[in-house]
Amino acid sequence: MNISVFSAVLCLQAAEPDRSGSAGPGPEMSALLRPLRILLPVGSCVLSRCCSGFVSRMRYLNRLKNDEEACVAALQEGSVFLFHHLVPLLQGGARGTLSLAPLTCSDVQSVLENLGSDGSLLKESVLVGCSEQNRAQFCLDVGELDRAAVEAECNGTFVDLRKAFFLLTEPEAPLVAKAQALLRWHQVNRFCGATGQPTQRNRAGSQRVCSGSSIISYPQMSPVVLVLVSDGTRCLLGRQSSFPRGMYSALAGFVDMGEGLEEALCREVAEEVGLEVQNISYSSSQHWPFPHSSFMLGCHATVSPAHSQLNVNQSELEDARWFTLEEITSALQVEAPPRRGEDPAFWLPPRHALANRLITEWRDRQRHREDTPRTSHDN
């Protein structure tokens, strides 16, 4: 059953009286729906407020992917985010943050005309999302134009995404990452991998079709397991040489062909730090733009405190070590990376990164354990 249908059922059951006349589902239905509540917490909700806005946006986006004329019309009324060789155009925000520079279609047309382009470049715009006001959002790479001239025309700056990702607001970071990933996919898939013939994209940019064989290709992501390992009182973080100075994160690795999530997790931990995992629990997932386009699957794992001695594989990691709750709590309070020239203090990935979410979850669980009084049975 579609998840939106599940959501509707839960909302209706929450509002519908049972046979006794009291609000809520009867005991039989409660037992049936109990597993779903874990995934879809309901509380008191109104069906239209729960579903209509989201469903409307999703159906609108789906229509634009399949209706060429509707997509062309949506571009005329939508927002366009510019990139220059995959580097996003951003504007300065409050307290040192960055934000997207939303332009209208007419704004972009004016920029293109002022810089000597005939405006046909707009046809390369790719559908990336939809605002809560059902306004379509597109992205466009203007790498063929002079970078400084575009910045001056748009009153913005092209900022490398690796730097920008730490300064973007939480709602905008995933949008920028998705836009860059889609633009990169189109740039590297102009020819069919099976026939070598040119491929043609649909108007929304959601697929490409081989001109010789009609093979349809869709944007893809590489699965990556991200795991926060704990020995019960500490958590394990590592860093690669490519990381910014002082930054540590959860362990990560690509899922190999034929592997399941659990297999990949156990293999990566063994390869990188020489530990054998005991228990695994899934947390959540996230698209991640680095190094290209990855699908991060976030998990927690435990190892025996008696077998927690690290044997770091230097070809995989520059460093890895255990961190205490106090160290993690302090690092989570750091809002921005150290400035150039400052000492490389210990800090963590940005708040909207899945690694940060895993670390925060671990901290909260440790605090809960410390705050929960022990019973005589526990002792």
Coordinates of C-alpha atoms in Angstrom, one line a residue, residues 25-233:
P25 CA -9.6 3.3 16.9
G26 CA -10.9 0.2 18.6
P27 CA -8.6 -2.4 20.1
E28 CA -8.5 -4.6 17.0
M29 CA -7.6 -1.7 14.8
S30 CA -5.1 -0.3 17.4
A31 CA -3.3 -3.6 17.3
L32 CA -3.2 -3.6 13.5
L33 CA -1.9 0.0 13.3
R34 CA 0.6 -0.2 16.1
P35 CA 3.5 -1.1 13.8
L36 CA 2.7 1.8 11.5
R37 CA 2.7 4.4 14.3
I38 CA 6.4 3.7 14.7
L39 CA 7.0 4.9 11.2
L40 CA 4.2 7.5 11.0
P41 CA 3.5 9.1 14.3
V42 CA 0.1 10.7 14.1
G43 CA -1.0 12.4 17.3
S44 CA -4.0 14.6 16.6
C45 CA -4.1 15.7 13.0
V46 CA -6.4 16.8 10.3
L47 CA -6.2 14.8 7.1
S48 CA -6.1 17.8 4.8
R49 CA -3.3 19.4 6.8
C50 CA -1.3 16.2 6.9
C51 CA -1.4 15.3 3.3
S52 CA -2.8 17.8 0.8
G53 CA 0.1 20.2 0.6
F54 CA 2.7 17.4 0.2
V55 CA 0.6 15.3 -2.2
S56 CA -0.2 18.4 -4.3
R57 CA 3.5 19.2 -4.7
M58 CA 4.5 15.7 -5.5
R59 CA 1.8 15.3 -8.1
Y60 CA 2.7 18.6 -9.6
L61 CA 6.3 17.6 -9.9
N62 CA 5.3 14.3 -11.4
R63 CA 3.2 16.0 -14.0
L64 CA 6.0 18.3 -15.0
K65 CA 8.3 15.3 -15.5
N66 CA 5.8 13.8 -18.0
D67 CA 4.2 16.8 -19.6
E68 CA 6.7 18.8 -21.8
E69 CA 4.3 21.8 -22.3
A70 CA 3.5 22.0 -18.6
C71 CA 7.2 22.0 -17.8
V72 CA 7.9 24.8 -20.2
A73 CA 5.1 26.9 -18.7
A74 CA 6.3 26.1 -15.2
L75 CA 9.8 27.4 -16.0
Q76 CA 8.4 30.8 -17.1
E77 CA 6.8 31.2 -13.6
G78 CA 9.4 29.3 -11.5
S79 CA 12.7 30.0 -9.8
V80 CA 16.1 29.3 -11.3
F81 CA 19.2 28.6 -9.4
L82 CA 22.4 29.3 -11.3
F83 CA 25.7 27.2 -11.2
H84 CA 29.0 27.8 -12.9
H85 CA 30.8 24.6 -13.7
L86 CA 28.7 23.0 -10.9
V87 CA 29.5 25.7 -8.4
P88 CA 26.3 27.3 -6.9
L89 CA 25.5 31.0 -7.0
L90 CA 24.9 32.1 -3.4
Q91 CA 24.2 35.3 -1.5
G92 CA 25.4 36.3 2.0
G93 CA 22.8 35.8 4.8
A94 CA 22.5 36.6 8.5
R95 CA 25.3 35.6 10.9
G96 CA 27.6 34.5 8.3
T97 CA 25.3 32.0 6.6
L98 CA 24.7 31.7 2.9
S99 CA 21.5 31.3 0.9
L100 CA 20.5 30.5 -2.6
A101 CA 20.1 33.4 -5.1
P102 CA 16.6 32.7 -6.5
L103 CA 16.1 34.2 -9.9
T104 CA 13.0 34.3 -12.1
C105 CA 13.1 33.1 -15.6
S106 CA 13.0 36.7 -16.9
D107 CA 15.9 37.6 -14.6
V108 CA 18.0 34.8 -16.1
Q109 CA 17.0 35.8 -19.6
S110 CA 18.2 39.4 -18.9
V111 CA 21.5 38.1 -17.5
L112 CA 22.0 35.9 -20.6
E113 CA 21.2 38.8 -23.0
N114 CA 23.4 41.3 -21.1
L115 CA 26.3 38.9 -21.3
G116 CA 25.9 38.1 -25.0
S117 CA 24.0 34.8 -24.9
D118 CA 21.0 34.3 -27.1
G119 CA 18.9 32.9 -24.3
S120 CA 18.6 29.4 -25.7
L121 CA 20.7 28.2 -22.7
L122 CA 17.6 28.4 -20.6
K123 CA 16.4 25.2 -22.3
E124 CA 19.1 23.4 -20.4
S125 CA 17.4 24.2 -17.1
V126 CA 16.7 21.1 -15.0
L127 CA 13.7 20.6 -12.7
V128 CA 14.9 20.2 -9.2
G129 CA 12.0 20.7 -6.8
C130 CA 8.9 22.6 -5.9
S131 CA 8.3 25.3 -3.2
E132 CA 5.5 25.0 -0.6
Q133 CA 3.7 27.5 -2.8
N134 CA 3.8 25.1 -5.7
R135 CA 6.3 27.2 -7.6
A136 CA 8.6 25.0 -9.7
Q137 CA 12.4 25.2 -9.0
F138 CA 15.0 24.7 -11.7
C139 CA 18.8 24.8 -11.9
L140 CA 21.0 25.9 -14.7
D141 CA 24.7 25.7 -15.3
V142 CA 26.1 28.9 -17.0
G143 CA 29.7 27.7 -17.2
E144 CA 30.0 29.0 -20.7
L145 CA 29.6 32.6 -19.4
D146 CA 32.2 34.7 -17.6
R147 CA 32.0 33.9 -13.9
A148 CA 32.7 37.3 -12.5
A149 CA 30.3 39.0 -15.0
V150 CA 27.5 36.6 -13.9
E151 CA 28.3 37.4 -10.2
A152 CA 28.1 41.1 -10.9
E153 CA 24.8 40.8 -12.8
C154 CA 23.2 38.7 -10.1
N155 CA 24.6 40.3 -7.0
G156 CA 25.9 37.0 -5.7
T157 CA 29.0 34.8 -5.5
F158 CA 29.8 31.3 -6.8
V159 CA 30.9 29.3 -3.8
D160 CA 32.4 25.8 -3.9
L161 CA 29.8 23.4 -2.5
R162 CA 32.2 21.8 -0.1
K163 CA 32.6 25.2 1.6
A164 CA 29.0 26.3 1.2
F165 CA 27.6 23.1 2.7
F166 CA 28.8 24.2 6.1
L167 CA 27.2 27.7 5.8
L168 CA 23.9 27.0 4.0
T169 CA 20.7 26.9 6.0
E170 CA 19.3 23.5 6.7
P171 CA 16.3 23.6 4.2
E172 CA 18.5 24.9 1.3
A173 CA 21.5 22.6 1.6
P174 CA 19.7 19.5 0.3
L175 CA 18.2 21.5 -2.6
V176 CA 21.7 22.8 -3.6
A177 CA 23.1 19.3 -3.4
K178 CA 20.3 17.8 -5.5
A179 CA 20.7 20.5 -8.1
Q180 CA 24.4 20.0 -8.4
A181 CA 24.0 16.2 -8.6
L182 CA 21.4 16.5 -11.4
L183 CA 23.5 18.9 -13.4
R184 CA 26.6 16.7 -13.1
W185 CA 24.6 13.6 -14.2
H186 CA 23.5 15.4 -17.4
Q187 CA 27.0 16.6 -18.1
V188 CA 28.5 13.1 -17.9
N189 CA 25.7 11.2 -19.6
R190 CA 25.5 13.0 -23.0
F191 CA 26.3 9.7 -24.7
C192 CA 24.8 6.2 -24.2
G193 CA 27.1 3.8 -22.3
A194 CA 25.8 0.9 -24.3
T195 CA 25.8 2.2 -27.9
G196 CA 28.0 5.4 -27.8
Q197 CA 25.2 7.3 -29.5
P198 CA 24.1 10.8 -28.2
T199 CA 21.4 10.9 -25.6
Q200 CA 18.5 13.4 -25.5
R201 CA 16.9 14.6 -22.3
N202 CA 13.3 15.3 -21.6
R203 CA 12.2 18.8 -20.8
A204 CA 12.3 18.4 -17.0
G205 CA 15.7 16.7 -17.1
S206 CA 14.5 13.6 -15.2
Q207 CA 15.7 11.2 -17.9
R208 CA 17.9 10.8 -21.0
V209 CA 17.1 8.6 -24.0
C210 CA 19.6 7.0 -26.4
S211 CA 19.0 8.3 -29.9
G212 CA 20.1 5.0 -31.4
S213 CA 18.5 2.3 -29.2
S214 CA 15.8 4.2 -27.2
I215 CA 17.4 3.0 -23.9
I216 CA 16.2 5.3 -21.1
S217 CA 18.7 6.3 -18.4
Y218 CA 17.8 7.9 -15.0
P219 CA 19.9 9.7 -12.5
Q220 CA 21.6 7.3 -10.1
M221 CA 23.2 7.4 -6.7
S222 CA 25.9 5.2 -5.1
P223 CA 24.9 3.5 -1.8
V224 CA 27.2 4.4 1.1
V225 CA 27.0 3.0 4.6
L226 CA 27.6 5.6 7.4
V227 CA 28.1 4.2 10.9
L228 CA 28.6 5.6 14.3
V229 CA 30.4 3.0 16.4
S230 CA 30.1 3.0 20.2
D231 CA 31.7 0.9 23.0
G232 CA 29.0 1.9 25.4
T233 CA 30.6 5.0 26.9

